[in-house]
PDB file of C-alpha atoms in Angstrom:
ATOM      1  CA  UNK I   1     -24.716 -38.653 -51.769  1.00 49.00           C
ATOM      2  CA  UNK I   2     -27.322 -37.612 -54.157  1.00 48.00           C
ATOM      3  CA  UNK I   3     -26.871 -38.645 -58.052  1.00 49.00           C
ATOM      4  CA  UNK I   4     -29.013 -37.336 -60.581  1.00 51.00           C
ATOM      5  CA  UNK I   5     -30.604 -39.850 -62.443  1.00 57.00           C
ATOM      6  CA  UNK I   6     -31.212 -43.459 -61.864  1.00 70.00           C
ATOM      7  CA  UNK I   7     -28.969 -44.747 -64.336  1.00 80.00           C
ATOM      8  CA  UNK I   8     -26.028 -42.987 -63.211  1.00 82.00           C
ATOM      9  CA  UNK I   9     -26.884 -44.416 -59.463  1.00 84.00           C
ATOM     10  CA  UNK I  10     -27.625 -47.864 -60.690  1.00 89.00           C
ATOM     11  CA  UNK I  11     -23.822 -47.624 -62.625  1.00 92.00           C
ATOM     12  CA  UNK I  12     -21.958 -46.627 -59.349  1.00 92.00           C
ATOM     13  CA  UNK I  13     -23.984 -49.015 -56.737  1.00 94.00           C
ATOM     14  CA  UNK I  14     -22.863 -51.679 -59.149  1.00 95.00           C
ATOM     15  CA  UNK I  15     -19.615 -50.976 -59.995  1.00 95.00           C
ATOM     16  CA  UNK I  16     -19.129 -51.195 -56.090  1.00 95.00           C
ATOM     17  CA  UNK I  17     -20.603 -53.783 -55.487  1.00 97.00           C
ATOM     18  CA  UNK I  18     -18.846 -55.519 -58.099  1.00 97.00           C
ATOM     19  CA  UNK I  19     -15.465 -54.739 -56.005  1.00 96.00           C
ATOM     20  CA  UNK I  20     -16.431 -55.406 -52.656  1.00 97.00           C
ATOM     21  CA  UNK I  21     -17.890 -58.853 -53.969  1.00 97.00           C
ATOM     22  CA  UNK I  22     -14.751 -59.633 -55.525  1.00 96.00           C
ATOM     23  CA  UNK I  23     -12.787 -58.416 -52.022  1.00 95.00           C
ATOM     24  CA  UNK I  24     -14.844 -61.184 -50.469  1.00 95.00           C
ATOM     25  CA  UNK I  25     -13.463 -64.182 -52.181  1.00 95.00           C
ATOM     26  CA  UNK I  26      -9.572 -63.274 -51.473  1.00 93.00           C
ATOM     27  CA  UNK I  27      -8.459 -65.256 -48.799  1.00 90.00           C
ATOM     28  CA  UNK I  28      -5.877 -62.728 -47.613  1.00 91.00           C
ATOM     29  CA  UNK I  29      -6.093 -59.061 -47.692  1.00 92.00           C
ATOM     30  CA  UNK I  30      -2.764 -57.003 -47.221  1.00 92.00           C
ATOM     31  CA  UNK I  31      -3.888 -53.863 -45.982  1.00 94.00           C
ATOM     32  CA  UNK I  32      -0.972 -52.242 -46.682  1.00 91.00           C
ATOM     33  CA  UNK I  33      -2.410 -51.794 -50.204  1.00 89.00           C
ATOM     34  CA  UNK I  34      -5.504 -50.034 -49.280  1.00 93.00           C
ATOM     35  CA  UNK I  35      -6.357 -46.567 -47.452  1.00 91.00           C
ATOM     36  CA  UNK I  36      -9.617 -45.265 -46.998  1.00 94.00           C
ATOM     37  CA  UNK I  37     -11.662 -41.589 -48.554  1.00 92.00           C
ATOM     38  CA  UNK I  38     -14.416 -40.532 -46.193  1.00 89.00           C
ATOM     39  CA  UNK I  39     -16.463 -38.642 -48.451  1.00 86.00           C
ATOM     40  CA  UNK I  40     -19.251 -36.452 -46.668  1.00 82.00           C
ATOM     41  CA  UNK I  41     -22.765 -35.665 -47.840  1.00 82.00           C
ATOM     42  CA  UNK I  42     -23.420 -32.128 -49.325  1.00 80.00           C
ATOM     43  CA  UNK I  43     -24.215 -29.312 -46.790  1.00 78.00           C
ATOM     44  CA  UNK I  44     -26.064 -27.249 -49.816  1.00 76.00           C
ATOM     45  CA  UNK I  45     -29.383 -26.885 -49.381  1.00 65.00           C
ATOM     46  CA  UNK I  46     -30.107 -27.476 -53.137  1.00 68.00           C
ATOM     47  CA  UNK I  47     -29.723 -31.177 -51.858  1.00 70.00           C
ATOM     48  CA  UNK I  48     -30.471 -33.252 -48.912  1.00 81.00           C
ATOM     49  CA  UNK I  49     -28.650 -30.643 -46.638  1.00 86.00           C
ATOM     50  CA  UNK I  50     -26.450 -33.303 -44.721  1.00 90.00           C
ATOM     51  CA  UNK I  51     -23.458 -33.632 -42.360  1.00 92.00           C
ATOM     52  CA  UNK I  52     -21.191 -36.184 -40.535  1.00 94.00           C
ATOM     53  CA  UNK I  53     -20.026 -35.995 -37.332  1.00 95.00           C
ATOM     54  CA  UNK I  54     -16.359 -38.324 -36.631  1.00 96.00           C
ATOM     55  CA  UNK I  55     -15.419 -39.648 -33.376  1.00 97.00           C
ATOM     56  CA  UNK I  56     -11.743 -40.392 -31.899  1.00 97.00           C
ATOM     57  CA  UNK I  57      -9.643 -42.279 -30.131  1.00 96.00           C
ATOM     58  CA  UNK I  58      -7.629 -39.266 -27.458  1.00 94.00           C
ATOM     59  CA  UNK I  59      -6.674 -41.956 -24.805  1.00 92.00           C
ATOM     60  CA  UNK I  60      -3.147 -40.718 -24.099  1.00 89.00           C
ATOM     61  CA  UNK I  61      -3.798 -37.379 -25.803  1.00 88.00           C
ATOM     62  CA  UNK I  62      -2.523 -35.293 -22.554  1.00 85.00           C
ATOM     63  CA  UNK I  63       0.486 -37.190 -22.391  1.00 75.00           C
ATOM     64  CA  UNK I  64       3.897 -35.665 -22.906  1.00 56.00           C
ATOM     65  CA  UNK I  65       5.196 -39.089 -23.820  1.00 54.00           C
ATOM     66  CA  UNK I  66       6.559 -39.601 -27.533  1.00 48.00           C
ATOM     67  CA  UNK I  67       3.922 -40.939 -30.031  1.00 50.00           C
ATOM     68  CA  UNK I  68       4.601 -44.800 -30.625  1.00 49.00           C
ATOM     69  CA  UNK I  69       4.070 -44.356 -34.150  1.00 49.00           C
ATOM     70  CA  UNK I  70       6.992 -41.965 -35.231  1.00 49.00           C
ATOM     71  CA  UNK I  71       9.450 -43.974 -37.091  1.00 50.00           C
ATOM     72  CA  UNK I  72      12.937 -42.736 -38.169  1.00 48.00           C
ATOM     73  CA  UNK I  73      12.992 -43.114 -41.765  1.00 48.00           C
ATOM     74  CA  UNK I  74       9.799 -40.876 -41.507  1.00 47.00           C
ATOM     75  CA  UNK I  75      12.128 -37.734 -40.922  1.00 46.00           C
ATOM     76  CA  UNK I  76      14.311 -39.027 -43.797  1.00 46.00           C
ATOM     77  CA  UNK I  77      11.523 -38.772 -46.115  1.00 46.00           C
ATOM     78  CA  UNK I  78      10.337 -35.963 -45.382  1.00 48.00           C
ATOM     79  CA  UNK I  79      13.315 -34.527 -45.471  1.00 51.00           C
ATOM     80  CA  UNK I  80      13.830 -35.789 -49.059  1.00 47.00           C
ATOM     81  CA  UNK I  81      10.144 -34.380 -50.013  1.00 48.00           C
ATOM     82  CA  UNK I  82      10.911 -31.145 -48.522  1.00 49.00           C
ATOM     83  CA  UNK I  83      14.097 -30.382 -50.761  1.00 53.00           C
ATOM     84  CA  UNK I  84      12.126 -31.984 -54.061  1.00 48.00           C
ATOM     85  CA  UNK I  85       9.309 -29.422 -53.270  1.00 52.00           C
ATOM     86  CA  UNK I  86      11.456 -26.738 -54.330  1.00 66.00           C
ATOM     87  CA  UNK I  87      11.346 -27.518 -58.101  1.00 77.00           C
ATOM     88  CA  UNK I  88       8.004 -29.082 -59.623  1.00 82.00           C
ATOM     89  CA  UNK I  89       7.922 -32.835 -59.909  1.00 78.00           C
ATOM     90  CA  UNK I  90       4.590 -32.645 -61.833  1.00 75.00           C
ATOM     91  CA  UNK I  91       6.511 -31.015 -64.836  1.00 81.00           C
ATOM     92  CA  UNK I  92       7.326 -34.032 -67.386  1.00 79.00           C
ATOM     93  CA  UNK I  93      10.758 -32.140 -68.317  1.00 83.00           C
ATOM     94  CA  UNK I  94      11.297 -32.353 -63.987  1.00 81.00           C
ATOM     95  CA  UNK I  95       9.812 -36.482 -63.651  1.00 76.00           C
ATOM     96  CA  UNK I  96      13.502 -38.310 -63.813  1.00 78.00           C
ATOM     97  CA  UNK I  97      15.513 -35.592 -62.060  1.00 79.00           C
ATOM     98  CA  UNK I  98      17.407 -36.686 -58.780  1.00 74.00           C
ATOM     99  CA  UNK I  99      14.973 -34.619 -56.757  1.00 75.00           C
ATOM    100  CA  UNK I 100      12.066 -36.325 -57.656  1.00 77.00           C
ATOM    101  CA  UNK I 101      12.759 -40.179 -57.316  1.00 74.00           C
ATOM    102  CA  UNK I 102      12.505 -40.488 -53.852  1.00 66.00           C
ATOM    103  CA  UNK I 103      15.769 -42.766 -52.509  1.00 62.00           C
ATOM    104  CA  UNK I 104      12.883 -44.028 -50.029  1.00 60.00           C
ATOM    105  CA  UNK I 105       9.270 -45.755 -50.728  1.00 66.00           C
ATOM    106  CA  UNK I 106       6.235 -44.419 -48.682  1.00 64.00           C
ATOM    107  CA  UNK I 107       5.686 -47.076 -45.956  1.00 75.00           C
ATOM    108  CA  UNK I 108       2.980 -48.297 -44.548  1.00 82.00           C
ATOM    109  CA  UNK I 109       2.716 -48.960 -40.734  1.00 90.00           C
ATOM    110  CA  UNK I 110       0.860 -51.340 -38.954  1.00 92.00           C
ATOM    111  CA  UNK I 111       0.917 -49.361 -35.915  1.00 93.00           C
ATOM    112  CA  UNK I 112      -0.397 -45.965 -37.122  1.00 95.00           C
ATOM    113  CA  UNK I 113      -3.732 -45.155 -36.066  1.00 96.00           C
ATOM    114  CA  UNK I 114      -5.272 -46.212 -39.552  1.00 96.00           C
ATOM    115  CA  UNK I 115      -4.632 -49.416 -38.893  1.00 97.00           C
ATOM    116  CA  UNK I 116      -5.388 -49.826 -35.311  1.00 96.00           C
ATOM    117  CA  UNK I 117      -7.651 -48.497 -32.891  1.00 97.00           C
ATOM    118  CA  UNK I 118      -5.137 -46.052 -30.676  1.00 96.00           C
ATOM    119  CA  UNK I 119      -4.417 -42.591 -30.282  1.00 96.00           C
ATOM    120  CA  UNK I 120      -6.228 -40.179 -32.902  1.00 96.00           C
ATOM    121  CA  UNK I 121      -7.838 -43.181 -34.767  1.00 97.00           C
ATOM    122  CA  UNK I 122     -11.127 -42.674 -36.293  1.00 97.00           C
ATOM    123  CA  UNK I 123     -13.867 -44.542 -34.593  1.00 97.00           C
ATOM    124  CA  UNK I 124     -17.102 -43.815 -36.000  1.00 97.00           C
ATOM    125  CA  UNK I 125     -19.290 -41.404 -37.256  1.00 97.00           C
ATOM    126  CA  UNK I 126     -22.786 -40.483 -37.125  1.00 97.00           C
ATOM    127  CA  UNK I 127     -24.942 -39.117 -40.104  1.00 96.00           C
ATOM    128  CA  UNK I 128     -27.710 -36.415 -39.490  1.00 95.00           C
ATOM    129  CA  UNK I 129     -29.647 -35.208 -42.200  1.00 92.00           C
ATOM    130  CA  UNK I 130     -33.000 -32.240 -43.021  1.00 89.00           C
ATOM    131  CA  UNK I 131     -35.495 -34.088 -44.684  1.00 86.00           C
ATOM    132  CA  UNK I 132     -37.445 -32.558 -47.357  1.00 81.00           C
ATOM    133  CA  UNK I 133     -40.629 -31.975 -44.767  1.00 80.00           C
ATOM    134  CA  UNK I 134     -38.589 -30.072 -42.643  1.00 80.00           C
ATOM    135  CA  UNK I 135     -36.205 -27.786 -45.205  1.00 73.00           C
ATOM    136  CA  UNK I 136     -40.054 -27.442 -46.680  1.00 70.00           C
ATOM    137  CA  UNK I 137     -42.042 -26.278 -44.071  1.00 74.00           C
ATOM    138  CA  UNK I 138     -41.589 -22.523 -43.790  1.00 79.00           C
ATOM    139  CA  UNK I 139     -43.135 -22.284 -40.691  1.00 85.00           C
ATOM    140  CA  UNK I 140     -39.843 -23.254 -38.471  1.00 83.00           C
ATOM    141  CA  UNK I 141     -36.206 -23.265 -39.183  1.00 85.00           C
ATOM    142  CA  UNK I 142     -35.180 -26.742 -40.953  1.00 83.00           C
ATOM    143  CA  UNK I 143     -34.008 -29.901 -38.179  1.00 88.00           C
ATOM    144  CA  UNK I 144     -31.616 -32.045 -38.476  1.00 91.00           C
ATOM    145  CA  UNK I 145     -32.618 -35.727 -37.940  1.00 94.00           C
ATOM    146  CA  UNK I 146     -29.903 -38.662 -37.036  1.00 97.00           C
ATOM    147  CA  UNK I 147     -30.187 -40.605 -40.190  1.00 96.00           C
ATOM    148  CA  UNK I 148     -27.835 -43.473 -39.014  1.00 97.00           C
ATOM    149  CA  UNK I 149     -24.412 -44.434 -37.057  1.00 98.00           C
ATOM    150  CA  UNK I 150     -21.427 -46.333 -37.794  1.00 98.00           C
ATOM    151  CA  UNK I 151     -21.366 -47.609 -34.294  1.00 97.00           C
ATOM    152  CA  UNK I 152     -22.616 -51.047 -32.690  1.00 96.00           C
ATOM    153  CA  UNK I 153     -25.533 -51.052 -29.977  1.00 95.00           C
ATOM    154  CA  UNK I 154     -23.052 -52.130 -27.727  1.00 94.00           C
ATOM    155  CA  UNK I 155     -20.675 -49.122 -28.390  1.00 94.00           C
ATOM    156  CA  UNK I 156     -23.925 -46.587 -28.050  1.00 94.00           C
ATOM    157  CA  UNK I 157     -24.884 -48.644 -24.520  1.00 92.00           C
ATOM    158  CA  UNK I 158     -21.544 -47.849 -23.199  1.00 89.00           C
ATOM    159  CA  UNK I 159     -22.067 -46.050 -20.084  1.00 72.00           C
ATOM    160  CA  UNK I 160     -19.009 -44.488 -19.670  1.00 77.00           C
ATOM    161  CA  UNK I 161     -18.934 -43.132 -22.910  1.00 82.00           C
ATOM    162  CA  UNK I 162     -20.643 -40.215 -24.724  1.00 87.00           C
ATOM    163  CA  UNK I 163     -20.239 -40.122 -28.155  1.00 92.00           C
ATOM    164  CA  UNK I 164     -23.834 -38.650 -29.427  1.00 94.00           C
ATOM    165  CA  UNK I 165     -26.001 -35.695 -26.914  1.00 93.00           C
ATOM    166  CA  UNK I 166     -28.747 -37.258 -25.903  1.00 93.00           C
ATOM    167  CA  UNK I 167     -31.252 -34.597 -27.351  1.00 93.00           C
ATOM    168  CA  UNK I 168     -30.009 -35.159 -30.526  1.00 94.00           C
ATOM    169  CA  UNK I 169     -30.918 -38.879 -30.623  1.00 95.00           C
ATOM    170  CA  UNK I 170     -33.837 -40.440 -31.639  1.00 96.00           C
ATOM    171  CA  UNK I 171     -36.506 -41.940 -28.858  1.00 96.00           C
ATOM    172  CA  UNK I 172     -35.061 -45.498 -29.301  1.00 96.00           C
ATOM    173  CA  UNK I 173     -31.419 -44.608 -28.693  1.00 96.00           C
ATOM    174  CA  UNK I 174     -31.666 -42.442 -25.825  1.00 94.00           C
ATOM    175  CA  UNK I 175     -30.763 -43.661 -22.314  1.00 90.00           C
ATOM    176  CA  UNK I 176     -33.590 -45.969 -21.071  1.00 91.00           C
ATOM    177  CA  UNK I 177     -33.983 -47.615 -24.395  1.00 94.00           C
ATOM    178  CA  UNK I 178     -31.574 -48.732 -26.131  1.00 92.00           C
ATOM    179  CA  UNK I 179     -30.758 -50.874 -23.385  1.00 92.00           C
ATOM    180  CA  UNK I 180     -32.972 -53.170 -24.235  1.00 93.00           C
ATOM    181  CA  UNK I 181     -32.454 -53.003 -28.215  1.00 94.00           C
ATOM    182  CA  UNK I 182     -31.636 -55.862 -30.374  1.00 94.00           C
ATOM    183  CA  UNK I 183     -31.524 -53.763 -33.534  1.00 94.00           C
ATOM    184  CA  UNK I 184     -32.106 -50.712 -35.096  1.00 97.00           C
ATOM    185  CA  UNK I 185     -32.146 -48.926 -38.269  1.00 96.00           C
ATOM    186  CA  UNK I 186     -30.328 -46.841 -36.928  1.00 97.00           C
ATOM    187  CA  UNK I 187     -26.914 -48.508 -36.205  1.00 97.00           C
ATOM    188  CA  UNK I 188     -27.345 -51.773 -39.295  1.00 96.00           C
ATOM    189  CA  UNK I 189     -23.575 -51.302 -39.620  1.00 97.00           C
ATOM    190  CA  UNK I 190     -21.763 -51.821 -36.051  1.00 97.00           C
ATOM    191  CA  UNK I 191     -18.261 -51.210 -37.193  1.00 98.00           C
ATOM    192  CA  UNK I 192     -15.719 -51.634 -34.077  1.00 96.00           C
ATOM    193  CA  UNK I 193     -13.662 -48.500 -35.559  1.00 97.00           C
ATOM    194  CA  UNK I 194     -13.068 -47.249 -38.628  1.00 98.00           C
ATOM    195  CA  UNK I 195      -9.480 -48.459 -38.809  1.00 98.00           C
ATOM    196  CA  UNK I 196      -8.471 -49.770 -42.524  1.00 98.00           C
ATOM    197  CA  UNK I 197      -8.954 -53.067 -40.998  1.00 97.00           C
ATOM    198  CA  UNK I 198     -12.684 -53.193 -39.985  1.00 98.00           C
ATOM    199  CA  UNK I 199     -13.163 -50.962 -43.146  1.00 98.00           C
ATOM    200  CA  UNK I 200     -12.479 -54.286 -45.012  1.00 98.00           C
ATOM    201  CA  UNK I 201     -13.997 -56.484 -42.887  1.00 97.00           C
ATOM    202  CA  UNK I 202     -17.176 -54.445 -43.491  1.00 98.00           C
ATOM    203  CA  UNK I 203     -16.246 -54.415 -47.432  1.00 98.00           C
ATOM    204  CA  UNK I 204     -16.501 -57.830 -47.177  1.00 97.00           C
ATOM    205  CA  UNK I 205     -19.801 -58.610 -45.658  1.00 97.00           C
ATOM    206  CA  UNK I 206     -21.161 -55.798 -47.879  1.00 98.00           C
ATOM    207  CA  UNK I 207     -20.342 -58.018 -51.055  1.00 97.00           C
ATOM    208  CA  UNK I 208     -21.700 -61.522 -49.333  1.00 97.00           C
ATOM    209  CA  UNK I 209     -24.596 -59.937 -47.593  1.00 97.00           C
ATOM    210  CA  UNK I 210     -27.857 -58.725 -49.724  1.00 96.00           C
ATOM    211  CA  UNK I 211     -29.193 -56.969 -47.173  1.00 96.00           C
ATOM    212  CA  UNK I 212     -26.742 -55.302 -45.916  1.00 97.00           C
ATOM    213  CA  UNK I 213     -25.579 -53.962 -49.113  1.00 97.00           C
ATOM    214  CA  UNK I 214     -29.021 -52.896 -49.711  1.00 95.00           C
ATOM    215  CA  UNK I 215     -29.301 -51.299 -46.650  1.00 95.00           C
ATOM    216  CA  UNK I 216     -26.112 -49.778 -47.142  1.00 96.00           C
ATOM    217  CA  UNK I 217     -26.920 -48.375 -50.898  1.00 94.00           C
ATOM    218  CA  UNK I 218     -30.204 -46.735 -49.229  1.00 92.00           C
ATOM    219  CA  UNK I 219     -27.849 -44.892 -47.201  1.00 91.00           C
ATOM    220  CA  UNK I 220     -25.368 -43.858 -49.941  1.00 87.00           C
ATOM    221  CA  UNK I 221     -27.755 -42.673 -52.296  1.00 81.00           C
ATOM    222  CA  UNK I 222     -30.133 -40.395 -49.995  1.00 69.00           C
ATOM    223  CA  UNK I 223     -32.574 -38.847 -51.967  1.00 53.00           C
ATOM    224  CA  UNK I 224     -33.637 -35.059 -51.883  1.00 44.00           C
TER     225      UNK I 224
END
């Protein structure tokens, strides 16, 4: 993202740094109490023109078979939401009224693919940006650069998987060379998935880790 004004940046990186340091010292986590908000970069071109590209678990996506995460009480309560949408529950006169106090909480479930790496789970992402010296130069159309992944080394070395064209990669990550890569500034993150569980995980290391964090704040606060 791009904040105007160093203060306001300074206020935010803080703040959530604050959080993920304090998310670091609980022993247990229940993450039935946390989802996550992927919020992309701006596309404008009055900023750092910017998009992210998602990646996702379709193993079993031709199958006819029944999803494993469909529960029964999920067609209850939808069922329940469907007959409360017909009179507005946002309306304080409306709050109390039989129709809008749910009989049934909103569950959480440890099998859907937000909290395990299955069918339609998320599993990474990878950032490309148009640097100022190319949205600049008016002699050729602006070019989007890779300006990091969410994926390990390991994950990008994976043969049988393409997850990034090789032309759009940088020297370093292409085929014939990342093989041999330790690191790269690239990939500092190398989230498994990005399942609610290796979301905290990384949370975690983010508030116990200077460098990461540091490297990670670069990242969140791209400047234009």
């Amino acid at each position: 993202m791009r904040i105007t004004g160093r203060k306001k940046e300074s206020l935010i990186a803080d703040k959530l740094h604050a959080e993920f340091k304090e998310l670091s010292k609980q022993k247990k986590v229940d993450y039935d109490d946390y989802f996550i908000v992927n919020i992309g970069p701006s596309v404008i071109p009055e900023y750092t023109p910017s998009v992210r590209v998602f990646t996702y678990n379709i193993t079993g996506a031709d199958s006819d078979g029944t999803s494993l995460i469909v529960d029964a009480n999920d067609e209850l309560l939808d069922s329940e939401e469907l007959n409360a949408s017909k009179i507005d529950c946002r309306k304080k006169e409306n709050k109390n009224k039989k129709k809008c106090v749910f009989k049934k909480p909103r569950h959480a479930s440890k099998r859907s693919p937000s909290r395990r790496n299955t069918l339609w789970s998320p599993t990474g992402y990878a950032q490309f940006y148009v640097p100022e010296s190319s949205w600049a130069n008016k002699t050729h159309p602006p070019q989007y650069e890779l300006e990091y992944v969410t994926y390990s080394l390991s994950t990008l070395r994976n043969v049988n998987v393409t997850l990034i064209p090789q032309h759009l990669l940088p020297p370093e990550l292409r085929e014939g060379f990342v093989e041999t890569l330790t690191k790269s500034k690239y990939a500092p993150f190398g989230l498994r998935d990005l399942t609610i569980p290796s979301w905290i995980k990384f949370a975690r290391k983010l508030g116990q880790r200077k460098k990461l964090w540091k490297r990670f704040r670069d990242f969140m606060f791209l400047e234009a």
